[in-house]
Amino acid sequence: MSTTSAHGEYKVPGGKLVVADFDVTDGHLENVSVNGDFFLEPDEALADINAALTGLAEDTAPQDMIERIEAAVPRDAVLFGFDARAVVIAVRRALARATSWSDHAWEVIPAQVRPTLENLALDEVLAKEVGAGHRNPTLRIWDWDEPAVVIGSFQSVRNEVDPEGAARHGVQVVRRVSGGGAMFMEAGNCITYSLYVPQTLVDGMSFADSYPFLDAWVMQGFADLGVEAFYVPLNDIATPQGKIGGAAQKRFANGGMVHHVTMSYDIDAEKMTDVLRIGKEKLSDKGTRSAKKRVDPLRRQTGMARQDVISALTRTFTQRYSAGVGKVSDSELAAARELVEHKFGTEGWIHRVP
């Protein structure tokens, strides 16, 4: 009989610390002790959680673990600061099937002006390189010098873009690999970054939980700048004055993923509404009648130059995760340019949903 001890921790974003201690005996969880600074009523529910996990095979799927815990806990139990999913993440981390930020060596690739299509292609290339274990998890800051509308992977070009407005303003229409909504991006008017991470970092999390988890450092950075930023599910970043940005993700089959965010620094709202078709249905759940009023740029909220905002946020990430300076390799850049030629720059891709 083979027995090893396991210990895993997970801090719920905006919630409490959940810890899982247990033994693994012949591939099964034994002597399970879930603990932490959370609140739970009734007290006896903690024993129910431990019992639900005891005896499970270590390769049990995360969702099966969650359902087992939820079935074991009394229906009137109150879990404050955590939930069944948080417990499972702690368990998965103890089993080394999920990772935390501190398990990785992080890099930051500083901004460099690139064609928008090249920026899009690099998202796929670098995410897959992380998934394959060929590069460290990485934060990359975008820069570009031409106006563009970047539509989500599943959006219709004709439903999202006014062709006359785009032509009048010289705006390029491109499509990214992730879902979500259209982004109007002019040089100097947005702040965009991409995180390339292994999916083990969000193992056991719902998509909804993974968004604020991956952007917790941004919220800290804004707090340091005196900006009260928060997430509006699923993927909007907002302040009391209005929306400032949105996030999107794409997870690849080899275990890598990209999480990217675009935030408005000094948006031209008139031009944006000339180029984008923003209908009433899009705004129906946002509590506002005007797309212009929905967006409150960072220039007004911070009073800082765009580069100073980028530097402050990058500094927060670097200090929080002890990140080093990285760069795009020659082979990665070559692969991205090939993807532009055969995928991102083709009419078949851009208009794959007409």
Coordinates of C-alpha atoms in Angstrom, one line a residue:
M1 CA 0.0 0.0 0.0
S2 CA 1.3 3.4 -1.0
T3 CA 0.4 6.6 0.9
T4 CA 1.5 10.2 0.3
S5 CA 0.4 13.4 2.0
A6 CA -1.1 16.3 0.0
H7 CA -1.7 20.0 0.8
G8 CA -3.4 22.5 -1.5
E9 CA -4.6 26.1 -1.1
Y10 CA -6.9 28.4 -3.0
K11 CA -7.8 32.0 -2.3
V12 CA -11.2 32.8 -3.7
P13 CA -11.1 36.2 -5.5
G14 CA -12.9 38.6 -3.2
G15 CA -13.6 35.7 -0.8
K16 CA -11.8 33.4 1.6
L17 CA -8.9 31.0 1.8
V18 CA -9.7 27.3 1.3
V19 CA -7.2 24.6 2.3
A20 CA -7.3 20.9 1.5
D21 CA -5.2 18.4 3.5
F22 CA -5.4 14.7 2.9
D23 CA -3.6 11.5 2.2
V24 CA -3.6 9.6 -1.1
T25 CA -3.6 5.9 -0.6
D26 CA -3.4 3.7 -3.6
G27 CA -4.8 6.4 -5.8
H28 CA -7.7 7.4 -3.4
L29 CA -8.3 10.3 -1.1
E30 CA -8.2 9.5 2.7
N31 CA -8.2 11.5 5.9
V32 CA -9.6 14.5 4.2
S33 CA -9.6 17.8 6.1
V34 CA -11.0 20.9 4.4
N35 CA -10.1 24.0 6.3
G36 CA -9.6 27.8 6.0
D37 CA -10.9 31.2 7.1
F38 CA -14.3 30.8 5.4
F39 CA -17.7 30.7 7.2
L40 CA -20.0 27.7 7.2
E41 CA -23.3 27.0 8.9
P42 CA -24.1 24.5 10.3
D43 CA -20.8 23.4 11.6
E44 CA -21.6 19.8 10.8
A45 CA -21.5 20.6 7.1
L46 CA -17.7 20.6 7.2
A47 CA -17.8 16.9 8.1
D48 CA -20.2 16.3 5.2
I49 CA -17.7 18.0 2.8
N50 CA -14.8 15.9 4.1
A51 CA -16.9 12.7 3.9
A52 CA -17.9 13.5 0.3
L53 CA -14.3 13.6 -0.8
T54 CA -13.0 10.7 1.2
G55 CA -12.6 7.6 -0.9
L56 CA -12.7 9.4 -4.2
A57 CA -10.2 8.4 -6.9
E58 CA -7.5 11.0 -7.4
D59 CA -8.4 11.2 -11.1
T60 CA -12.1 12.0 -10.4
A61 CA -13.2 14.8 -12.8
P62 CA -13.6 18.2 -11.2
Q63 CA -17.3 18.5 -12.0
D64 CA -17.9 15.1 -10.4
M65 CA -16.2 16.3 -7.2
I66 CA -18.3 19.4 -7.2
E67 CA -21.5 17.5 -7.6
R68 CA -20.6 15.1 -4.9
I69 CA -19.9 17.9 -2.4
E70 CA -23.1 19.8 -3.3
A71 CA -25.1 16.6 -2.8
A72 CA -23.6 16.0 0.6
V73 CA -24.1 19.4 2.0
P74 CA -27.5 20.2 3.6
R75 CA -29.7 22.3 1.3
D76 CA -30.1 25.0 4.0
A77 CA -26.3 25.2 4.6
V78 CA -24.7 28.6 4.2
L79 CA -21.2 28.7 2.6
F80 CA -19.9 32.2 2.9
G81 CA -16.6 33.2 1.1
F82 CA -16.3 29.9 -0.7
D83 CA -18.2 27.2 -2.5
A84 CA -17.9 23.6 -3.6
R85 CA -15.9 24.6 -6.7
A86 CA -13.3 26.4 -4.5
V87 CA -12.9 23.3 -2.4
V88 CA -12.2 21.2 -5.5
I89 CA -9.6 23.7 -6.8
A90 CA -7.8 23.4 -3.5
V91 CA -8.0 19.6 -3.8
R92 CA -6.8 19.7 -7.4
R93 CA -3.9 21.9 -6.5
A94 CA -2.9 19.4 -3.7
L95 CA -2.9 16.7 -6.3
A96 CA -0.7 18.8 -8.7
R97 CA -3.4 18.7 -11.3
A98 CA -4.1 22.5 -10.9
T99 CA -1.4 25.2 -10.5
S100 CA -1.2 28.5 -8.8
W101 CA 0.5 31.7 -9.9
S102 CA 3.5 31.0 -7.7
D103 CA 4.1 27.6 -9.4
H104 CA 5.2 29.4 -12.6
A105 CA 8.1 31.7 -13.8
W106 CA 6.4 34.7 -15.5
E107 CA 7.5 36.9 -18.3
V108 CA 6.4 40.3 -19.5
I109 CA 6.8 41.2 -23.2
P110 CA 6.8 45.0 -23.5
A111 CA 4.7 46.9 -26.1
Q112 CA 6.0 46.9 -29.6
V113 CA 4.1 48.4 -32.6
R114 CA 2.9 45.6 -34.8
P115 CA 0.2 45.2 -37.4
T116 CA -3.1 44.3 -35.8
L117 CA -3.2 41.0 -37.7
E118 CA 0.2 40.1 -36.4
N119 CA -0.9 40.9 -32.8
L120 CA -3.9 38.5 -33.3
A121 CA -1.8 35.7 -34.7
L122 CA 0.7 36.0 -31.9
D123 CA -2.1 35.3 -29.5
E124 CA -2.6 31.9 -31.0
V125 CA 1.1 31.1 -31.4
L126 CA 2.2 32.2 -27.9
A127 CA -0.7 30.5 -26.2
K128 CA 0.1 27.2 -27.9
E129 CA 3.8 27.6 -27.0
V130 CA 2.8 27.8 -23.4
G131 CA 0.5 24.8 -23.7
A132 CA 3.3 22.8 -25.3
G133 CA 5.7 23.8 -22.5
H134 CA 8.0 25.8 -24.9
R135 CA 7.6 29.1 -23.2
N136 CA 6.9 30.4 -19.7
P137 CA 3.5 31.9 -19.0
T138 CA 3.6 35.4 -20.3
L139 CA 1.9 38.8 -20.3
R140 CA 2.2 40.7 -23.6
I141 CA 1.3 44.4 -24.0
W142 CA 0.0 45.2 -27.5
D143 CA 0.7 48.3 -29.6
W144 CA -0.4 49.1 -33.2
D145 CA -0.6 52.2 -35.4
E146 CA -3.7 51.6 -37.6
P147 CA -7.4 51.8 -36.7
A148 CA -9.2 48.4 -36.6
V149 CA -12.4 46.7 -35.5
V150 CA -11.6 43.3 -33.9
I151 CA -14.7 41.2 -33.9
G152 CA -15.3 38.1 -31.8
S153 CA -14.8 34.6 -33.3
F154 CA -18.5 34.0 -33.6
Q155 CA -19.8 37.4 -34.6
S156 CA -21.3 38.3 -38.0
V157 CA -19.4 41.0 -39.9
R158 CA -22.5 42.5 -41.4
N159 CA -24.3 42.6 -38.0
E160 CA -21.4 44.2 -36.2
V161 CA -19.7 46.6 -38.7
D162 CA -21.1 49.5 -40.8
P163 CA -19.1 49.1 -44.0
E164 CA -19.6 52.7 -45.0
G165 CA -18.5 54.0 -41.7
A166 CA -15.4 51.7 -41.6
A167 CA -14.4 52.8 -45.2
R168 CA -14.9 56.5 -44.4
H169 CA -12.6 56.3 -41.3
G170 CA -10.1 53.8 -42.9
V171 CA -10.9 51.1 -40.3
Q172 CA -9.6 47.6 -40.9
V173 CA -12.0 44.8 -39.9
V174 CA -10.3 41.6 -38.5
R175 CA -11.4 38.6 -36.5
R176 CA -9.8 37.1 -33.3
V177 CA -9.7 33.5 -32.0
S178 CA -11.8 34.2 -28.9
G179 CA -15.5 34.9 -28.5
G180 CA -17.1 38.0 -27.1
G181 CA -17.9 41.4 -28.7
A182 CA -16.3 43.8 -31.2
M183 CA -13.5 46.1 -30.1
F184 CA -12.9 49.5 -31.7
M185 CA -9.2 50.1 -31.5
E186 CA -7.4 53.2 -32.6
A187 CA -3.7 53.8 -32.0
G188 CA -3.1 55.4 -28.7
N189 CA -6.8 55.2 -27.7
C190 CA -6.8 51.7 -26.1
I191 CA -4.8 49.6 -23.7
T192 CA -4.7 46.0 -24.7
Y193 CA -2.8 43.0 -23.2
S194 CA -2.8 39.3 -23.6
L195 CA -2.1 36.6 -20.9
Y196 CA -0.8 33.3 -22.1
V197 CA -1.2 30.7 -19.4
P198 CA -1.5 26.9 -19.0
Q199 CA -5.1 25.8 -18.4
T200 CA -3.9 24.2 -15.1
L201 CA -4.0 27.7 -13.7
V202 CA -7.8 27.8 -13.9
D203 CA -8.4 24.1 -13.4
G204 CA -11.7 23.4 -11.8
M205 CA -12.9 27.0 -12.2
S206 CA -16.0 28.0 -14.1
F207 CA -15.4 30.3 -17.1
A208 CA -17.2 33.1 -15.1
D209 CA -14.8 32.7 -12.2
S210 CA -11.7 32.5 -14.3
Y211 CA -12.1 36.0 -15.7
P212 CA -11.8 38.0 -12.5
F213 CA -9.2 35.5 -11.2
L214 CA -6.9 36.2 -14.2
D215 CA -7.4 39.9 -13.9
A216 CA -7.0 40.3 -10.1
W217 CA -3.6 42.0 -10.7
V218 CA -5.3 44.6 -12.9
M219 CA -7.8 45.4 -10.2
Q220 CA -4.9 45.8 -7.8
G221 CA -3.1 48.1 -10.3
F222 CA -6.2 50.3 -10.7
A223 CA -6.7 50.5 -6.9
D224 CA -3.1 51.7 -6.6
L225 CA -4.0 54.4 -9.1
G226 CA -7.1 55.4 -7.2
V227 CA -9.5 53.9 -9.7
E228 CA -12.3 51.7 -8.3
A229 CA -12.5 48.9 -10.9
F230 CA -14.6 45.7 -10.7
Y231 CA -15.9 42.9 -12.9
V232 CA -19.4 42.9 -14.3
P233 CA -20.1 39.2 -15.3
L234 CA -19.2 37.7 -17.6
N235 CA -16.4 39.8 -19.0
D236 CA -16.8 43.5 -18.6
I237 CA -14.4 45.6 -16.5
A238 CA -16.1 48.6 -15.1
T239 CA -16.0 51.5 -12.6
P240 CA -18.8 53.4 -10.9
Q241 CA -18.6 55.9 -13.9
G242 CA -19.1 53.2 -16.5
K243 CA -17.4 50.4 -18.5
I244 CA -13.7 50.7 -19.2
G245 CA -13.0 47.4 -20.9
G246 CA -13.8 43.8 -21.8
A247 CA -12.0 40.5 -21.7
A248 CA -12.2 37.3 -23.8
Q249 CA -10.6 33.9 -23.7
K250 CA -9.6 31.0 -26.0
R251 CA -8.5 27.6 -24.8
F252 CA -6.5 25.4 -27.1
A253 CA -6.5 21.6 -27.2
N254 CA -2.8 21.4 -26.1
G255 CA -3.5 22.9 -22.7
G256 CA -2.6 26.5 -23.4
M257 CA -5.0 29.5 -23.4
V258 CA -5.1 33.2 -24.1
H259 CA -6.9 35.7 -21.9
H260 CA -6.9 39.1 -23.5
V261 CA -8.3 42.5 -22.4
T262 CA -8.9 45.8 -24.2
M263 CA -9.6 48.9 -22.2
S264 CA -10.6 52.3 -23.5
Y265 CA -8.1 55.0 -22.8
D266 CA -9.4 58.0 -24.9
I267 CA -12.0 56.6 -27.2
D268 CA -13.6 58.6 -30.1
A269 CA -17.2 57.7 -29.3
E270 CA -18.6 59.4 -32.4
K271 CA -16.3 57.4 -34.6
M272 CA -17.0 54.2 -32.7
T273 CA -20.7 54.5 -33.3
D274 CA -20.1 55.4 -36.9
V275 CA -18.2 52.1 -37.4
L276 CA -20.0 49.7 -35.1
R277 CA -23.6 48.6 -35.2
I278 CA -24.5 48.8 -31.6
G279 CA -28.2 47.9 -31.3
K280 CA -30.8 48.2 -28.5
E281 CA -30.6 44.5 -27.7
K282 CA -26.8 44.8 -27.0
L283 CA -27.5 47.6 -24.5
S284 CA -30.7 46.1 -23.0
D285 CA -29.0 44.6 -19.9
K286 CA -26.5 47.3 -19.4
G287 CA -28.8 49.9 -17.7
T288 CA -28.1 52.6 -20.3
R289 CA -29.6 53.7 -23.6
S290 CA -26.4 55.0 -25.2
A291 CA -23.2 53.2 -26.3
K292 CA -21.3 56.5 -25.8
K293 CA -22.4 56.7 -22.2
R294 CA -21.5 53.1 -21.5
V295 CA -17.7 53.7 -22.0
D296 CA -15.8 55.9 -19.6
P297 CA -12.2 56.2 -20.8
L298 CA -9.2 55.8 -18.5
R299 CA -7.7 59.1 -19.5
R300 CA -10.4 61.0 -17.8
Q301 CA -10.5 58.7 -14.8
T302 CA -6.7 58.7 -14.1
G303 CA -5.5 62.0 -15.6
M304 CA -2.4 60.1 -16.7
A305 CA -0.7 59.6 -20.0
R306 CA -1.5 56.2 -21.7
Q307 CA 2.1 55.0 -21.3
D308 CA 2.1 55.9 -17.6
V309 CA -1.0 53.8 -17.1
I310 CA 0.5 50.9 -19.0
S311 CA 3.8 51.2 -16.9
A312 CA 1.9 51.3 -13.7
L313 CA -0.2 48.2 -14.5
T314 CA 2.9 46.3 -15.8
R315 CA 4.8 47.2 -12.6
T316 CA 1.9 45.8 -10.5
F317 CA 2.1 42.5 -12.5
T318 CA 5.9 42.3 -12.3
Q319 CA 6.0 42.9 -8.6
R320 CA 3.0 40.6 -7.8
Y321 CA 4.4 37.6 -9.7
S322 CA 8.1 38.3 -9.8
A323 CA 8.0 38.5 -13.6
G324 CA 11.1 38.9 -15.8
V325 CA 11.3 40.6 -19.1
G326 CA 10.6 38.5 -22.2
K327 CA 10.4 38.8 -25.9
V328 CA 8.9 37.3 -29.0
S329 CA 11.3 34.8 -30.5
D330 CA 12.2 34.8 -34.2
S331 CA 10.5 31.5 -34.6
E332 CA 7.4 32.6 -32.9
L333 CA 7.2 35.8 -35.0
A334 CA 7.7 33.7 -38.2
A335 CA 4.9 31.3 -37.1
A336 CA 2.6 34.3 -36.5
R337 CA 3.3 35.8 -39.9
E338 CA 2.6 32.5 -41.5
L339 CA -0.7 32.4 -39.6
V340 CA -1.5 35.9 -40.9
E341 CA -1.0 34.7 -44.5
H342 CA -2.9 31.5 -44.2
K343 CA -5.6 32.3 -41.6
F344 CA -6.0 35.7 -40.0
G345 CA -5.5 37.8 -43.1
T346 CA -7.8 35.7 -45.3
E347 CA -11.3 36.6 -46.4
G348 CA -12.3 33.0 -45.4
W349 CA -11.4 33.7 -41.8
I350 CA -12.5 37.3 -41.5
H351 CA -15.9 36.6 -43.1
R352 CA -16.4 33.1 -41.8
V353 CA -19.6 34.4 -40.2
P354 CA -20.7 36.8 -43.0

